[in-house]
């Protein structure tokens, strides 16, 4: 996309932006917009800021944008579409919903909300060429865990979880994430 915009006639001033929110937001304040410079990063960012007042802007080159979006949108859409397909086959979904807790309810809500998007948009998101690397990593880890489960290798499973907790814990406060999940569930009940 960015390379095509760079080929536009000189009299055209392209702006390449990726709003990271959907039409349901109430305010632009604090919402992320990615700006991908084409010719004049400073001018293009100024135009983008005029279109999205109050938003938070992140500047990224096209290649980095696509790599990050493969994780941010591609992986989440892929995982949630498959999750939704699996739970859509549940012949006792009412009972499942009655028995569920916060984790399932929020995951289901996320999957359902993704499915409000058009199939064409979802296809575009998961067809990002960069997703192959991310999806292969996901399936490799999924296969590793499933094999450990099938082989009753409890130590391998717990070590995998511990290692993940430690790595993610270096990047974010996972205890705070649980509190946030609880607040989200309470807010969704209203």
mmCIF file of C-alpha atoms in Angstrom:
data_model
loop_
_atom_site.group_PDB
_atom_site.id
_atom_site.type_symbol
_atom_site.label_atom_id
_atom_site.label_comp_id
_atom_site.label_asym_id
_atom_site.label_seq_id
_atom_site.Cartn_x
_atom_site.Cartn_y
_atom_site.Cartn_z
ATOM 1 C CA UNK A 1 0.000 0.000 0.000
ATOM 2 C CA UNK A 2 2.663 2.513 1.032
ATOM 3 C CA UNK A 3 4.778 1.772 -2.042
ATOM 4 C CA UNK A 4 1.744 2.344 -4.300
ATOM 5 C CA UNK A 5 1.022 5.666 -2.580
ATOM 6 C CA UNK A 6 4.631 6.760 -3.093
ATOM 7 C CA UNK A 7 4.085 6.441 -6.863
ATOM 8 C CA UNK A 8 1.231 8.959 -6.859
ATOM 9 C CA UNK A 9 1.731 12.128 -8.929
ATOM 10 C CA UNK A 10 3.741 14.851 -7.178
ATOM 11 C CA UNK A 11 0.679 17.123 -6.960
ATOM 12 C CA UNK A 12 -1.063 14.505 -4.786
ATOM 13 C CA UNK A 13 -0.070 14.419 -1.118
ATOM 14 C CA UNK A 14 -0.886 10.910 0.121
ATOM 15 C CA UNK A 15 -1.528 10.156 3.770
ATOM 16 C CA UNK A 16 -1.346 6.538 4.916
ATOM 17 C CA UNK A 17 -3.065 5.923 8.247
ATOM 18 C CA UNK A 18 -4.469 2.918 10.057
ATOM 19 C CA UNK A 19 -7.044 3.764 12.741
ATOM 20 C CA UNK A 20 -6.873 1.042 15.388
ATOM 21 C CA UNK A 21 -10.511 1.278 16.414
ATOM 22 C CA UNK A 22 -13.898 0.532 14.962
ATOM 23 C CA UNK A 23 -17.028 2.561 14.359
ATOM 24 C CA UNK A 24 -18.406 1.856 17.835
ATOM 25 C CA UNK A 25 -16.065 4.176 19.725
ATOM 26 C CA UNK A 26 -17.619 7.186 21.439
ATOM 27 C CA UNK A 27 -14.532 9.416 21.437
ATOM 28 C CA UNK A 28 -11.227 9.642 19.585
ATOM 29 C CA UNK A 29 -9.447 10.583 22.810
ATOM 30 C CA UNK A 30 -6.675 8.083 23.478
ATOM 31 C CA UNK A 31 -7.495 5.907 20.465
ATOM 32 C CA UNK A 32 -4.480 4.700 18.468
ATOM 33 C CA UNK A 33 -3.866 5.719 14.872
ATOM 34 C CA UNK A 34 -0.824 4.389 13.025
ATOM 35 C CA UNK A 35 0.745 6.780 10.545
ATOM 36 C CA UNK A 36 2.912 5.289 7.798
ATOM 37 C CA UNK A 37 5.043 8.037 6.218
ATOM 38 C CA UNK A 38 5.042 8.166 2.429
ATOM 39 C CA UNK A 39 6.837 11.361 1.396
ATOM 40 C CA UNK A 40 6.822 13.962 4.143
ATOM 41 C CA UNK A 41 6.263 12.366 7.537
ATOM 42 C CA UNK A 42 5.800 15.673 9.361
ATOM 43 C CA UNK A 43 3.162 17.057 6.955
ATOM 44 C CA UNK A 44 1.359 13.746 6.695
ATOM 45 C CA UNK A 45 1.194 13.405 10.476
ATOM 46 C CA UNK A 46 -0.198 16.946 10.752
ATOM 47 C CA UNK A 47 -2.978 16.064 8.293
ATOM 48 C CA UNK A 48 -3.739 12.831 10.154
ATOM 49 C CA UNK A 49 -3.887 14.683 13.484
ATOM 50 C CA UNK A 50 -6.361 17.153 12.000
ATOM 51 C CA UNK A 51 -8.593 14.235 10.946
ATOM 52 C CA UNK A 52 -8.416 12.461 14.318
ATOM 53 C CA UNK A 53 -8.190 15.125 17.060
ATOM 54 C CA UNK A 54 -7.429 13.666 20.471
ATOM 55 C CA UNK A 55 -6.143 10.372 19.099
ATOM 56 C CA UNK A 56 -2.738 8.961 19.991
ATOM 57 C CA UNK A 57 -0.428 8.619 16.965
ATOM 58 C CA UNK A 58 2.257 6.034 16.366
ATOM 59 C CA UNK A 59 4.533 6.402 13.342
ATOM 60 C CA UNK A 60 5.777 3.223 11.696
ATOM 61 C CA UNK A 61 7.273 2.225 8.370
ATOM 62 C CA UNK A 62 5.128 -0.065 6.213
ATOM 63 C CA UNK A 63 7.091 -3.261 6.893
ATOM 64 C CA UNK A 64 7.011 -2.806 10.682
ATOM 65 C CA UNK A 65 3.305 -1.912 10.490
ATOM 66 C CA UNK A 66 2.540 -5.171 8.691
ATOM 67 C CA UNK A 67 4.619 -7.240 11.151
ATOM 68 C CA UNK A 68 2.901 -5.685 14.179
ATOM 69 C CA UNK A 69 -0.579 -5.894 12.611
ATOM 70 C CA UNK A 70 -0.029 -9.614 11.958
ATOM 71 C CA UNK A 71 0.041 -10.025 15.753
ATOM 72 C CA UNK A 72 -2.320 -7.228 16.824
ATOM 73 C CA UNK A 73 -5.141 -8.016 14.412
ATOM 74 C CA UNK A 74 -4.197 -11.075 12.355
ATOM 75 C CA UNK A 75 -3.500 -13.470 15.202
ATOM 76 C CA UNK A 76 -6.384 -12.228 17.356
ATOM 77 C CA UNK A 77 -8.822 -12.494 14.459
ATOM 78 C CA UNK A 78 -7.537 -15.926 13.427
ATOM 79 C CA UNK A 79 -7.714 -17.340 16.954
ATOM 80 C CA UNK A 80 -11.130 -15.842 17.665
ATOM 81 C CA UNK A 81 -12.705 -16.919 14.369
ATOM 82 C CA UNK A 82 -11.576 -20.494 15.053
ATOM 83 C CA UNK A 83 -12.719 -20.235 18.697
ATOM 84 C CA UNK A 84 -16.122 -18.997 17.477
ATOM 85 C CA UNK A 85 -16.382 -21.844 14.959
ATOM 86 C CA UNK A 86 -15.654 -24.412 17.678
ATOM 87 C CA UNK A 87 -18.201 -22.990 20.139
ATOM 88 C CA UNK A 88 -20.787 -22.557 17.358
ATOM 89 C CA UNK A 89 -20.844 -26.360 17.111
ATOM 90 C CA UNK A 90 -21.837 -26.659 20.786
ATOM 91 C CA UNK A 91 -25.314 -28.193 20.799
ATOM 92 C CA UNK A 92 -25.793 -27.182 24.436
ATOM 93 C CA UNK A 93 -24.524 -23.614 24.162
ATOM 94 C CA UNK A 94 -27.183 -22.344 26.569
ATOM 95 C CA UNK A 95 -25.886 -24.657 29.284
ATOM 96 C CA UNK A 96 -22.294 -23.718 28.445
ATOM 97 C CA UNK A 97 -23.187 -20.034 28.822
ATOM 98 C CA UNK A 98 -24.974 -20.666 32.152
ATOM 99 C CA UNK A 99 -21.978 -22.585 33.496
ATOM 100 C CA UNK A 100 -19.328 -20.160 32.233
ATOM 101 C CA UNK A 101 -17.235 -17.707 34.177
ATOM 102 C CA UNK A 102 -15.601 -14.401 33.304
ATOM 103 C CA UNK A 103 -12.833 -15.839 31.140
ATOM 104 C CA UNK A 104 -15.173 -17.686 28.784
ATOM 105 C CA UNK A 105 -17.765 -14.897 28.660
ATOM 106 C CA UNK A 106 -15.200 -12.258 27.747
ATOM 107 C CA UNK A 107 -13.477 -14.513 25.199
ATOM 108 C CA UNK A 108 -16.852 -15.341 23.635
ATOM 109 C CA UNK A 109 -17.817 -11.658 23.539
ATOM 110 C CA UNK A 110 -14.530 -10.816 21.842
ATOM 111 C CA UNK A 111 -15.023 -13.577 19.260
ATOM 112 C CA UNK A 112 -18.614 -12.518 18.615
ATOM 113 C CA UNK A 113 -17.624 -8.871 18.243
ATOM 114 C CA UNK A 114 -14.960 -9.779 15.679
ATOM 115 C CA UNK A 115 -17.631 -11.654 13.731
ATOM 116 C CA UNK A 116 -19.663 -8.444 13.375
ATOM 117 C CA UNK A 117 -17.066 -7.435 10.782
ATOM 118 C CA UNK A 118 -17.655 -8.420 7.176
ATOM 119 C CA UNK A 119 -16.160 -11.726 6.020
ATOM 120 C CA UNK A 120 -14.196 -9.742 3.424
ATOM 121 C CA UNK A 121 -12.604 -7.524 6.088
ATOM 122 C CA UNK A 122 -11.743 -10.539 8.242
ATOM 123 C CA UNK A 123 -10.206 -12.253 5.226
ATOM 124 C CA UNK A 124 -8.090 -9.159 4.529
ATOM 125 C CA UNK A 125 -6.905 -9.072 8.143
ATOM 126 C CA UNK A 126 -5.958 -12.760 8.314
ATOM 127 C CA UNK A 127 -4.485 -12.806 4.799
ATOM 128 C CA UNK A 128 -1.718 -10.378 5.825
ATOM 129 C CA UNK A 129 1.416 -12.045 4.378
ATOM 130 C CA UNK A 130 3.193 -11.510 7.718
ATOM 131 C CA UNK A 131 0.674 -13.673 9.567
ATOM 132 C CA UNK A 132 2.148 -16.915 8.277
ATOM 133 C CA UNK A 133 5.181 -16.583 10.569
ATOM 134 C CA UNK A 134 3.009 -15.718 13.574
ATOM 135 C CA UNK A 135 0.430 -18.430 12.837
ATOM 136 C CA UNK A 136 3.141 -21.072 12.376
ATOM 137 C CA UNK A 137 4.588 -20.118 15.760
ATOM 138 C CA UNK A 138 1.104 -20.348 17.280
ATOM 139 C CA UNK A 139 0.401 -23.789 15.774
ATOM 140 C CA UNK A 140 3.841 -25.055 16.792
ATOM 141 C CA UNK A 141 3.162 -24.065 20.400
ATOM 142 C CA UNK A 142 -0.405 -25.403 20.244
ATOM 143 C CA UNK A 143 0.907 -28.730 18.916
ATOM 144 C CA UNK A 144 3.576 -28.858 21.612
ATOM 145 C CA UNK A 145 0.987 -28.316 24.353
ATOM 146 C CA UNK A 146 -1.491 -30.801 22.877
ATOM 147 C CA UNK A 147 1.227 -33.445 22.604
ATOM 148 C CA UNK A 148 2.214 -32.836 26.231
ATOM 149 C CA UNK A 149 -1.450 -33.102 27.266
ATOM 150 C CA UNK A 150 -1.999 -36.327 25.293
ATOM 151 C CA UNK A 151 1.206 -37.819 26.709
ATOM 152 C CA UNK A 152 0.268 -36.705 30.264
ATOM 153 C CA UNK A 153 3.528 -34.763 30.560
ATOM 154 C CA UNK A 154 2.455 -32.587 33.466
ATOM 155 C CA UNK A 155 5.938 -31.168 34.054
ATOM 156 C CA UNK A 156 6.254 -29.993 30.440
ATOM 157 C CA UNK A 157 2.868 -28.277 30.611
ATOM 158 C CA UNK A 158 3.586 -26.519 33.895
ATOM 159 C CA UNK A 159 7.057 -25.487 32.699
ATOM 160 C CA UNK A 160 5.557 -24.078 29.497
ATOM 161 C CA UNK A 161 3.047 -22.064 31.544
ATOM 162 C CA UNK A 162 5.721 -20.891 34.025
ATOM 163 C CA UNK A 163 8.028 -19.778 31.213
ATOM 164 C CA UNK A 164 5.157 -17.916 29.548
ATOM 165 C CA UNK A 165 4.198 -16.240 32.832
ATOM 166 C CA UNK A 166 7.794 -15.121 33.377
ATOM 167 C CA UNK A 167 8.290 -13.794 29.841
ATOM 168 C CA UNK A 168 4.954 -11.988 29.748
ATOM 169 C CA UNK A 169 5.500 -10.750 33.297
ATOM 170 C CA UNK A 170 8.611 -8.912 32.070
ATOM 171 C CA UNK A 171 6.448 -7.037 29.556
ATOM 172 C CA UNK A 172 3.299 -6.381 31.575
ATOM 173 C CA UNK A 173 1.704 -6.758 34.984
ATOM 174 C CA UNK A 174 -0.268 -9.986 34.599
ATOM 175 C CA UNK A 175 -1.788 -9.667 38.090
ATOM 176 C CA UNK A 176 -3.202 -6.298 37.046
ATOM 177 C CA UNK A 177 -4.506 -7.923 33.860
ATOM 178 C CA UNK A 178 -6.637 -10.272 35.941
ATOM 179 C CA UNK A 179 -8.050 -7.326 37.871
ATOM 180 C CA UNK A 180 -8.818 -5.614 34.557
ATOM 181 C CA UNK A 181 -10.576 -8.771 33.335
ATOM 182 C CA UNK A 182 -12.752 -8.749 36.450
ATOM 183 C CA UNK A 183 -13.616 -5.063 35.939
ATOM 184 C CA UNK A 184 -14.442 -5.752 32.285
ATOM 185 C CA UNK A 185 -16.758 -8.593 33.294
ATOM 186 C CA UNK A 186 -18.544 -6.400 35.843
ATOM 187 C CA UNK A 187 -18.921 -3.607 33.282
ATOM 188 C CA UNK A 188 -20.337 -6.068 30.741
ATOM 189 C CA UNK A 189 -22.991 -7.209 33.236
ATOM 190 C CA UNK A 190 -24.515 -3.723 33.447
#
